mmCIF file of C-alpha atoms in Angstrom:
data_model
loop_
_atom_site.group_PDB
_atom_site.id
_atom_site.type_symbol
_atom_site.label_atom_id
_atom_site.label_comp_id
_atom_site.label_asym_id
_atom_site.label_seq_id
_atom_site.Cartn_x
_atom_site.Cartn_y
_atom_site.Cartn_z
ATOM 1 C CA UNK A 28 -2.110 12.067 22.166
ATOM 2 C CA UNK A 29 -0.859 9.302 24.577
ATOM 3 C CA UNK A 30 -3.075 6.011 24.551
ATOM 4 C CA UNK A 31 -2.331 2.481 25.037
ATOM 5 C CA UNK A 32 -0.524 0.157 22.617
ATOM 6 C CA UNK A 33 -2.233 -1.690 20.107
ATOM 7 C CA UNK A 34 -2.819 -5.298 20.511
ATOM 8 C CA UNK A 35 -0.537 -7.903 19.568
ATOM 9 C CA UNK A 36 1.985 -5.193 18.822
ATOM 10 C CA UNK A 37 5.405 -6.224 20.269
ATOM 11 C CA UNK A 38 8.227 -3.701 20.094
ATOM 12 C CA UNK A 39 11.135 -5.433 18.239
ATOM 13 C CA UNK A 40 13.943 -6.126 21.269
ATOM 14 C CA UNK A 41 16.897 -4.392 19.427
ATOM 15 C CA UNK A 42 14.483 -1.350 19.200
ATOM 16 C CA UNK A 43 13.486 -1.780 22.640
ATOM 17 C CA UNK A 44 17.340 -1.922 23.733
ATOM 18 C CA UNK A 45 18.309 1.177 21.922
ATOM 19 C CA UNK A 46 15.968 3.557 22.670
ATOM 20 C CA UNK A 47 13.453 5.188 25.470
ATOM 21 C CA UNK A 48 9.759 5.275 24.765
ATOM 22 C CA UNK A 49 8.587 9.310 24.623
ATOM 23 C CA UNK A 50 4.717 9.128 23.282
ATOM 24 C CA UNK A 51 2.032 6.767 22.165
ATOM 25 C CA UNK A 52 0.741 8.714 19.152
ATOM 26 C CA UNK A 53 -2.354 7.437 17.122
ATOM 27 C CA UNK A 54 -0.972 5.148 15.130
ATOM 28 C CA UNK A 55 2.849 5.036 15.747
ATOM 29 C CA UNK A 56 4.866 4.251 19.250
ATOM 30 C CA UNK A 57 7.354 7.585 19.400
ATOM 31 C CA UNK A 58 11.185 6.804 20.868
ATOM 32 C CA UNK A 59 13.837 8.493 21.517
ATOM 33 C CA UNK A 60 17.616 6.937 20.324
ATOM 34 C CA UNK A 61 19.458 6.794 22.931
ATOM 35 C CA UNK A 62 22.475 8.121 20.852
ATOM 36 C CA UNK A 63 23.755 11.987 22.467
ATOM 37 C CA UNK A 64 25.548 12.006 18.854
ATOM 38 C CA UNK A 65 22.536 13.159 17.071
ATOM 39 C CA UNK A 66 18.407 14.493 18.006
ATOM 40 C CA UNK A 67 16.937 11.330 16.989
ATOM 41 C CA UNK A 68 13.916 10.039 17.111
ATOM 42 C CA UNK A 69 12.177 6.863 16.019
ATOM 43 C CA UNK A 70 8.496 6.009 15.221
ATOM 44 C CA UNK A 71 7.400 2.728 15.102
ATOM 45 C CA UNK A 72 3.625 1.959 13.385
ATOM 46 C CA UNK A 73 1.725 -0.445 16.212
ATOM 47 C CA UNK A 74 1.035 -2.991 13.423
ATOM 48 C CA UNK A 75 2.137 -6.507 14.003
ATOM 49 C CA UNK A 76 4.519 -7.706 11.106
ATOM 50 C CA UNK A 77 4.419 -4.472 9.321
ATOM 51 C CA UNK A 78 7.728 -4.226 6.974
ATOM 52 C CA UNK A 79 7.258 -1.605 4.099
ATOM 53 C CA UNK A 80 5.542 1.463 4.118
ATOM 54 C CA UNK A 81 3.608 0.669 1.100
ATOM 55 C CA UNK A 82 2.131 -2.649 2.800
ATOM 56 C CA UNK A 83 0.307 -0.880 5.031
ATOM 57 C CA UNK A 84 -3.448 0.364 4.520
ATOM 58 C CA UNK A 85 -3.693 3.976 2.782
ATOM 59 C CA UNK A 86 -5.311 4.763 6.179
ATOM 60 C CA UNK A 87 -2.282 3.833 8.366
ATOM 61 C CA UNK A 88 0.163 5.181 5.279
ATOM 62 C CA UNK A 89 -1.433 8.635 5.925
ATOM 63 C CA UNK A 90 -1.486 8.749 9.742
ATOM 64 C CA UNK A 91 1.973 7.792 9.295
ATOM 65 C CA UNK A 92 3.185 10.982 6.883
ATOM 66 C CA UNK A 93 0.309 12.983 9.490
ATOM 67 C CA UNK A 94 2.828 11.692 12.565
ATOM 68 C CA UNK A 95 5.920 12.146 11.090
ATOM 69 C CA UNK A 96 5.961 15.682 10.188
ATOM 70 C CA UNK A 97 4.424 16.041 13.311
ATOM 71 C CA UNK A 98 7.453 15.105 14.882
ATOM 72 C CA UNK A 99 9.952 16.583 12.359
ATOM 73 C CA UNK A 100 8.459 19.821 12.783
ATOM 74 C CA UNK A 101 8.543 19.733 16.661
ATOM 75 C CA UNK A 102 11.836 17.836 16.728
ATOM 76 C CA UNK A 103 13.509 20.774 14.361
ATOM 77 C CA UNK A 104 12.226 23.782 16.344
ATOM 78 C CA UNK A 105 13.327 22.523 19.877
ATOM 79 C CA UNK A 106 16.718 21.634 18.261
ATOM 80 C CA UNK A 107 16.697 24.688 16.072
ATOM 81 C CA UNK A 108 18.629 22.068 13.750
ATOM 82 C CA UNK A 109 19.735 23.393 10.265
ATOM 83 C CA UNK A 110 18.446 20.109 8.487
ATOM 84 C CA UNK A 111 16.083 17.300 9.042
ATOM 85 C CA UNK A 112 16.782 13.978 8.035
ATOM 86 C CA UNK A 113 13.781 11.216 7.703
ATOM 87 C CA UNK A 114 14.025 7.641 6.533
ATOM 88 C CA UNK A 115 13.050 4.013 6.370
ATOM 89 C CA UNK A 116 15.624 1.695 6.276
ATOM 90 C CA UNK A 117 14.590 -1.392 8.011
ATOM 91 C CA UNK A 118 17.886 -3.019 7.022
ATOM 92 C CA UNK A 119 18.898 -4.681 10.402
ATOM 93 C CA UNK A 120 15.775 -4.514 12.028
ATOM 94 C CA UNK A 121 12.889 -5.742 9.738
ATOM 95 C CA UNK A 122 10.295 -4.294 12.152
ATOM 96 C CA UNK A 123 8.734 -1.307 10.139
ATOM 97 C CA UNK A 124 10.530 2.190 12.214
ATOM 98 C CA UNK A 125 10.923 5.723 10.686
ATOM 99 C CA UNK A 126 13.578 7.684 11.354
ATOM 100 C CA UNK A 127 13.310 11.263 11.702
ATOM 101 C CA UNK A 128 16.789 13.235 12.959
ATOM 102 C CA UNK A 129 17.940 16.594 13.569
ATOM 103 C CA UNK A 130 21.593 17.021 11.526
ATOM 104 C CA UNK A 131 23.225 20.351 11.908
ATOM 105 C CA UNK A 132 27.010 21.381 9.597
ATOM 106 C CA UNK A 133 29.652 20.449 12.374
ATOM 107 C CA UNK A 134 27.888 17.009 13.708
ATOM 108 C CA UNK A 135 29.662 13.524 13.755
ATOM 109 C CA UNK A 136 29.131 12.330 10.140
ATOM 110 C CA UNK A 137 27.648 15.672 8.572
ATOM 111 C CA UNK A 138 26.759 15.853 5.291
ATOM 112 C CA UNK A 139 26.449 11.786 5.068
ATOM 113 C CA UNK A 140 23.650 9.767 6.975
ATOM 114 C CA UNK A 141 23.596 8.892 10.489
ATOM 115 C CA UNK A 142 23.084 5.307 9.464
ATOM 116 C CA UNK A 143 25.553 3.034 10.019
ATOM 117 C CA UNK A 144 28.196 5.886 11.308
ATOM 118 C CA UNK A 145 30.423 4.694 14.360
ATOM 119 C CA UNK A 146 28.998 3.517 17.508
ATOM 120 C CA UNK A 147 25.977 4.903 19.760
ATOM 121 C CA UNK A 148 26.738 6.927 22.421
ATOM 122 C CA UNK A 149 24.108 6.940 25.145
ATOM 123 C CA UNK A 150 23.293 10.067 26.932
ATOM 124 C CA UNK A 151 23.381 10.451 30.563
ATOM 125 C CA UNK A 152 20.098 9.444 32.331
ATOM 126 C CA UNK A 153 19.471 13.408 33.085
ATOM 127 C CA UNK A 154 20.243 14.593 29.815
ATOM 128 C CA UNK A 155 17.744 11.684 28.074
ATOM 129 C CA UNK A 156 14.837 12.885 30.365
ATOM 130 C CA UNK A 157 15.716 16.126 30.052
ATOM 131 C CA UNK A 158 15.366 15.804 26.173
ATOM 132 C CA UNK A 159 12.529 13.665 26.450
ATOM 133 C CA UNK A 160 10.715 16.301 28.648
ATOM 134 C CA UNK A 161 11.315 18.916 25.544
ATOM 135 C CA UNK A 162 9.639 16.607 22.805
ATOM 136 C CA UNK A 163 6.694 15.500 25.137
ATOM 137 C CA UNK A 164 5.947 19.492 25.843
ATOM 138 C CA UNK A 165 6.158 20.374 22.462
ATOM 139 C CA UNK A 166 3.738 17.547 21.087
ATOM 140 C CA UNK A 167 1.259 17.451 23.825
ATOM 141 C CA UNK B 6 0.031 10.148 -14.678
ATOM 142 C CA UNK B 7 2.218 12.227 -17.445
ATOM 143 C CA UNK B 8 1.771 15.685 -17.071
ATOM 144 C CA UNK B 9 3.369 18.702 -17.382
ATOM 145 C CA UNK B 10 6.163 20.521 -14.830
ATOM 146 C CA UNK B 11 4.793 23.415 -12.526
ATOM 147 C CA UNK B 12 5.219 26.954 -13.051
ATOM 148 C CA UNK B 13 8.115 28.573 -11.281
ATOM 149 C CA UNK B 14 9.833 25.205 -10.597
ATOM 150 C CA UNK B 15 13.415 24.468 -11.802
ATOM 151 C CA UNK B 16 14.995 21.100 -11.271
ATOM 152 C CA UNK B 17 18.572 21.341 -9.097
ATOM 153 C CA UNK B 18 20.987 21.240 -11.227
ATOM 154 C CA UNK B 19 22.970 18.383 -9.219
ATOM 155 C CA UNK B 20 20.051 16.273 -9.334
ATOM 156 C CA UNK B 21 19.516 16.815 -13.036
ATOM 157 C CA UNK B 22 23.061 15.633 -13.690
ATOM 158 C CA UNK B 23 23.057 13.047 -11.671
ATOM 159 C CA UNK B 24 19.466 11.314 -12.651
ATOM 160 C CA UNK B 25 17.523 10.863 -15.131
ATOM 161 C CA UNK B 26 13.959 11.745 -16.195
ATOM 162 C CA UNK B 27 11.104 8.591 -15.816
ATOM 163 C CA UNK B 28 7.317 10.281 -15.458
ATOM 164 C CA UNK B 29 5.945 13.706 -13.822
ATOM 165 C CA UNK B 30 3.639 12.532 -11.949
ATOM 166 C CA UNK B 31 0.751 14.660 -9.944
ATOM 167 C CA UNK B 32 3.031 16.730 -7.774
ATOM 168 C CA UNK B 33 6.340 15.189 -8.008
ATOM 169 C CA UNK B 34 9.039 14.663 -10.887
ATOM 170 C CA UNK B 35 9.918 11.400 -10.728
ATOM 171 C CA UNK B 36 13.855 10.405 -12.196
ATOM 172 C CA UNK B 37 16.089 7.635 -12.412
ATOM 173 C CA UNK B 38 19.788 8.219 -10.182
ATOM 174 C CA UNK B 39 22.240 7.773 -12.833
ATOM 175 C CA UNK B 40 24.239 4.606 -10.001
ATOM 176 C CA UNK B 41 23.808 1.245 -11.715
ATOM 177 C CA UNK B 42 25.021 0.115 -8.187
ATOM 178 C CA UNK B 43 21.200 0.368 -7.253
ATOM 179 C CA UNK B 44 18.131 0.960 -8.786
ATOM 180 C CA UNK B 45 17.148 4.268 -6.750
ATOM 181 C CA UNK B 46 14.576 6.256 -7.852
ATOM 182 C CA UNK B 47 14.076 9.899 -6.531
ATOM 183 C CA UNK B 48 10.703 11.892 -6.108
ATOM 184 C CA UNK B 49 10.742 15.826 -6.310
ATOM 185 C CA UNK B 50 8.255 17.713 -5.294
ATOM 186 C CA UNK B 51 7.771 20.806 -8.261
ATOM 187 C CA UNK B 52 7.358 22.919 -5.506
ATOM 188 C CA UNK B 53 9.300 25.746 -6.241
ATOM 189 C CA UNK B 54 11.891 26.120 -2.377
ATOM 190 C CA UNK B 55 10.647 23.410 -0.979
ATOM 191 C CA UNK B 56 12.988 21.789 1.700
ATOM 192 C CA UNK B 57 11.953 20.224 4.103
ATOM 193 C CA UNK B 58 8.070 17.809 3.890
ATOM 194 C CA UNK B 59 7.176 19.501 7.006
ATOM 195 C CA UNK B 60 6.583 22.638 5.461
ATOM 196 C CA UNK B 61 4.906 21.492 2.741
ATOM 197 C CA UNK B 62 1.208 21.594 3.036
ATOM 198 C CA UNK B 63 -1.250 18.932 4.219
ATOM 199 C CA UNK B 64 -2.555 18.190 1.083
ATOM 200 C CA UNK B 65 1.290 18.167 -0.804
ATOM 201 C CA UNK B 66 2.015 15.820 2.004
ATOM 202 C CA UNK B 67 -0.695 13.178 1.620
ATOM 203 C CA UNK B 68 -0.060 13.447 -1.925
ATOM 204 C CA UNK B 69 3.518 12.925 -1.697
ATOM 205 C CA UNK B 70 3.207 10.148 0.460
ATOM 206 C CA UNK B 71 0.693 8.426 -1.989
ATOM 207 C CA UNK B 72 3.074 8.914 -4.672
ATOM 208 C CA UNK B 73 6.414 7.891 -2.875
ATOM 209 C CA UNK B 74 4.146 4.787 -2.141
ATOM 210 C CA UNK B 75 2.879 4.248 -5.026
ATOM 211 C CA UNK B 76 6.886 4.206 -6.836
ATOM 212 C CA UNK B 77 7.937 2.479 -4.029
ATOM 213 C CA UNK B 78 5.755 -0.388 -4.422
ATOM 214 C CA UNK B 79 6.774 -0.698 -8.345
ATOM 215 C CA UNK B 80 10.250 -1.155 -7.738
ATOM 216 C CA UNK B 81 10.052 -3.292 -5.439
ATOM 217 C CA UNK B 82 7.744 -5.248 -8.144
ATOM 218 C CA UNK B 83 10.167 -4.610 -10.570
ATOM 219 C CA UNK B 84 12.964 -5.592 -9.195
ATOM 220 C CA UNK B 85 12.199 -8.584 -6.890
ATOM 221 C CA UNK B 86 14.228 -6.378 -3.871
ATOM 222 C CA UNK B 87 14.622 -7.917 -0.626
ATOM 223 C CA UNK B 88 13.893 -4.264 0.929
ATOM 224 C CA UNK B 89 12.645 -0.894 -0.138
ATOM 225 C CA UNK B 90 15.203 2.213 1.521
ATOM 226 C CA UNK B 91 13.031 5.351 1.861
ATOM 227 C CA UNK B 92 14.581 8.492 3.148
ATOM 228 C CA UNK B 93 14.556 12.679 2.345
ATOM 229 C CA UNK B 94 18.649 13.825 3.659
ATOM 230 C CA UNK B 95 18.814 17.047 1.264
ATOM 231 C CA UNK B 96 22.234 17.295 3.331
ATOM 232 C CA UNK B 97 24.103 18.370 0.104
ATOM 233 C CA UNK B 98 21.466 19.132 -2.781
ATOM 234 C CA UNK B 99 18.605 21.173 -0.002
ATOM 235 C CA UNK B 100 15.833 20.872 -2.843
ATOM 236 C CA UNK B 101 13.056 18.817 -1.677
ATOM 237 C CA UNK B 102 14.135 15.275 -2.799
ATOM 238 C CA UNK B 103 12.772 11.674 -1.592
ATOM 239 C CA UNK B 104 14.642 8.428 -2.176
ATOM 240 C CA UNK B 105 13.423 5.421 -2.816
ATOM 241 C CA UNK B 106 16.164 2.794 -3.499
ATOM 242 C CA UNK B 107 16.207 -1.372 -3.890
ATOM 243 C CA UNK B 108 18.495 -2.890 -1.834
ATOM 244 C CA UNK B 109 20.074 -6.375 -1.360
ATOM 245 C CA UNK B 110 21.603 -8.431 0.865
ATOM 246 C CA UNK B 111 24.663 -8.785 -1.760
ATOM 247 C CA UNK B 112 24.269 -5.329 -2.850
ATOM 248 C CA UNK B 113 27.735 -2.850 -2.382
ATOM 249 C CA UNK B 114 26.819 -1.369 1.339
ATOM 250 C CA UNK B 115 24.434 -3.542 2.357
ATOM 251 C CA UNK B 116 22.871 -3.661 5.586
ATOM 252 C CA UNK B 117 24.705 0.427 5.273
ATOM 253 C CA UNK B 118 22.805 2.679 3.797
ATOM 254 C CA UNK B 119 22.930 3.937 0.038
ATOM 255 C CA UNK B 120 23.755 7.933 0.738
ATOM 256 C CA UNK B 121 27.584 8.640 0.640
ATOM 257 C CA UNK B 122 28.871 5.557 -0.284
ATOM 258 C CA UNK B 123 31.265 5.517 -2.693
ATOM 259 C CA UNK B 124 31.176 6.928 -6.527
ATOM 260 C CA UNK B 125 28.318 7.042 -8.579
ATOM 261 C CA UNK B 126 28.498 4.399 -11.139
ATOM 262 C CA UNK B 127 26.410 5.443 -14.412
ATOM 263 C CA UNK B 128 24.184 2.273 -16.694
ATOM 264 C CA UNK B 129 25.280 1.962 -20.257
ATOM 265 C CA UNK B 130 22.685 3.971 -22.321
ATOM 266 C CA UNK B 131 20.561 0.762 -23.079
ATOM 267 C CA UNK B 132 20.267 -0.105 -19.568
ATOM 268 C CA UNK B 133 19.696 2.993 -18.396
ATOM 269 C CA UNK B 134 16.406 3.145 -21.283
ATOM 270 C CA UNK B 135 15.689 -0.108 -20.797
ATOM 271 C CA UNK B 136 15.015 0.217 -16.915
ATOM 272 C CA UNK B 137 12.974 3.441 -17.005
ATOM 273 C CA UNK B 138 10.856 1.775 -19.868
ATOM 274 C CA UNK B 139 10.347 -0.823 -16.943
ATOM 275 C CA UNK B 140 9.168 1.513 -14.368
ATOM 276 C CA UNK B 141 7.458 3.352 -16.586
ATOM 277 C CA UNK B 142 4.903 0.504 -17.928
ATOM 278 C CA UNK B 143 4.762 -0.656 -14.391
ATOM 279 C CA UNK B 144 3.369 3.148 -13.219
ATOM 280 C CA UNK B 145 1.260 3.780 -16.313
#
C-alpha cells in the first residue's frame, strides 16, 4: 500500500508540524498525531484544495470510507480501545483531514471529543516509532 | 427516498428524545437534533447493534457514505454554512450514529467542536417544522 504522493498535493504546514507521516495509502496520506494523550491518527485525501467530503468525486468519496475503516479497524485492535471516534472537522485547518481515534473510559476528556481538549502532548521519539511500527505492521 | 424502518431495528431512546424525525432513507434514519444552536442532522444506520462503521459491511459502508454525503451536501445548500462537521463519537449513546452539523465562524463553539458543549437548546415547534420541511424538499 505505500506509493508516492500525488502531484501538486502539498501537506498543509500545521498538519505537517503536528504529526509524523505512517503510510501512503491509495488515495489518502496516513499520519500519526503526535499527541501521547490519545491513539490518533489522521488521513489526509492527496487532492489539491480538497475541503468537504462531499466535493470530492464519488470515486475518491469511496476510497476514502474504503481507507478509513481500514484504519479504524486496525487502529482499534492494536489499541484494543473500547470506542472509536472518526470525524471531519476542518475547522482550523481547511485542508480536507479525517480523524479517526482510539478513546477508551478513563482517557483525558472521555466521554467528550478530543477536539479542542487541552494542549498536545508529544510522545517521546521511541514511543512515536514504536507506535508507528504497530500501525505500519498491521496495514501492510 | 421515503421508505419504511428495518425489521429488528429500534431507535435509542436518547437519540429519539433528543432529535427529531426528517426522511428514512435507503439504510439510514435520518433526524433533526432537537439544538437550535446548530442545524445538525444525524444519520442512523437501521442496523439493528451496530456500533462502530467498521463492522458494518462493505456494501452498508459505501452506502452510508453516499448517504452521509448526500445530507451533507443539502445542508450545507440549505444553510449557506461556512463548513460541514462530520464525525461518528457514540461515546455516550453506542448506537451507530453519524453527525453532520453546519457550523459558523460566529456560531456558540466555533472553531471547537459541536459534541459536549453546553445544553441542548430545543427550536420553537414552527421552526423546528419549518426546517425539516427545508431539508426535506431539498433531499426529495
Amino acid at each position: 500500500m505505500i506509493g508516492a504522493g500525488k502531484a501538486g498535493f502539498e501537506l498543509d504546514p500545521r498538519l505537517e508540524r503536528d504529526t509524523a507521516p505512517v503510510l501512503w495509502l491509495g488515495l489518502c496520506e496516513l499520519r500519526l498525531m503526535d499527541d501521547r494523550r490519545w491513539p490518533w491518527l489522521i488521513l489526509v485525501p492527496q487532492r489539491p484544495g480538497a475541503v468537504e467530503i462531499h466535493d470530492l468525486t464519488p470515486l475518491d468519496q469511496t476510497m476514502l470510507t474504503f481507507e478509513a475503516n481500514t484504519v479504524s479497524e486496525a487502529l482499534s485492535q492494536v489499541t484494543g480501545c473500547h470506542k472509536i471516534n472518526t470525524g471531519a472537522l476542518g475547522n482550523v485547518v481547511s485542508q480536507l483531514h479525517f480523524h479517526v481515534v482510539a478513546r477508551n473510559e478513563n482517557d483525558p476528556n472521555w466521554p467528550g471529543p478530543v477536539w479542542g481538549y487541552g494542549q498536545r502532548e508529544p510522545y517521546r521519539r521511541e514511543d512515536l516509532h514504536g507506535f508507528i511500527e504497530k500501525i505500519r505492521a498491521r496495514l501492510s
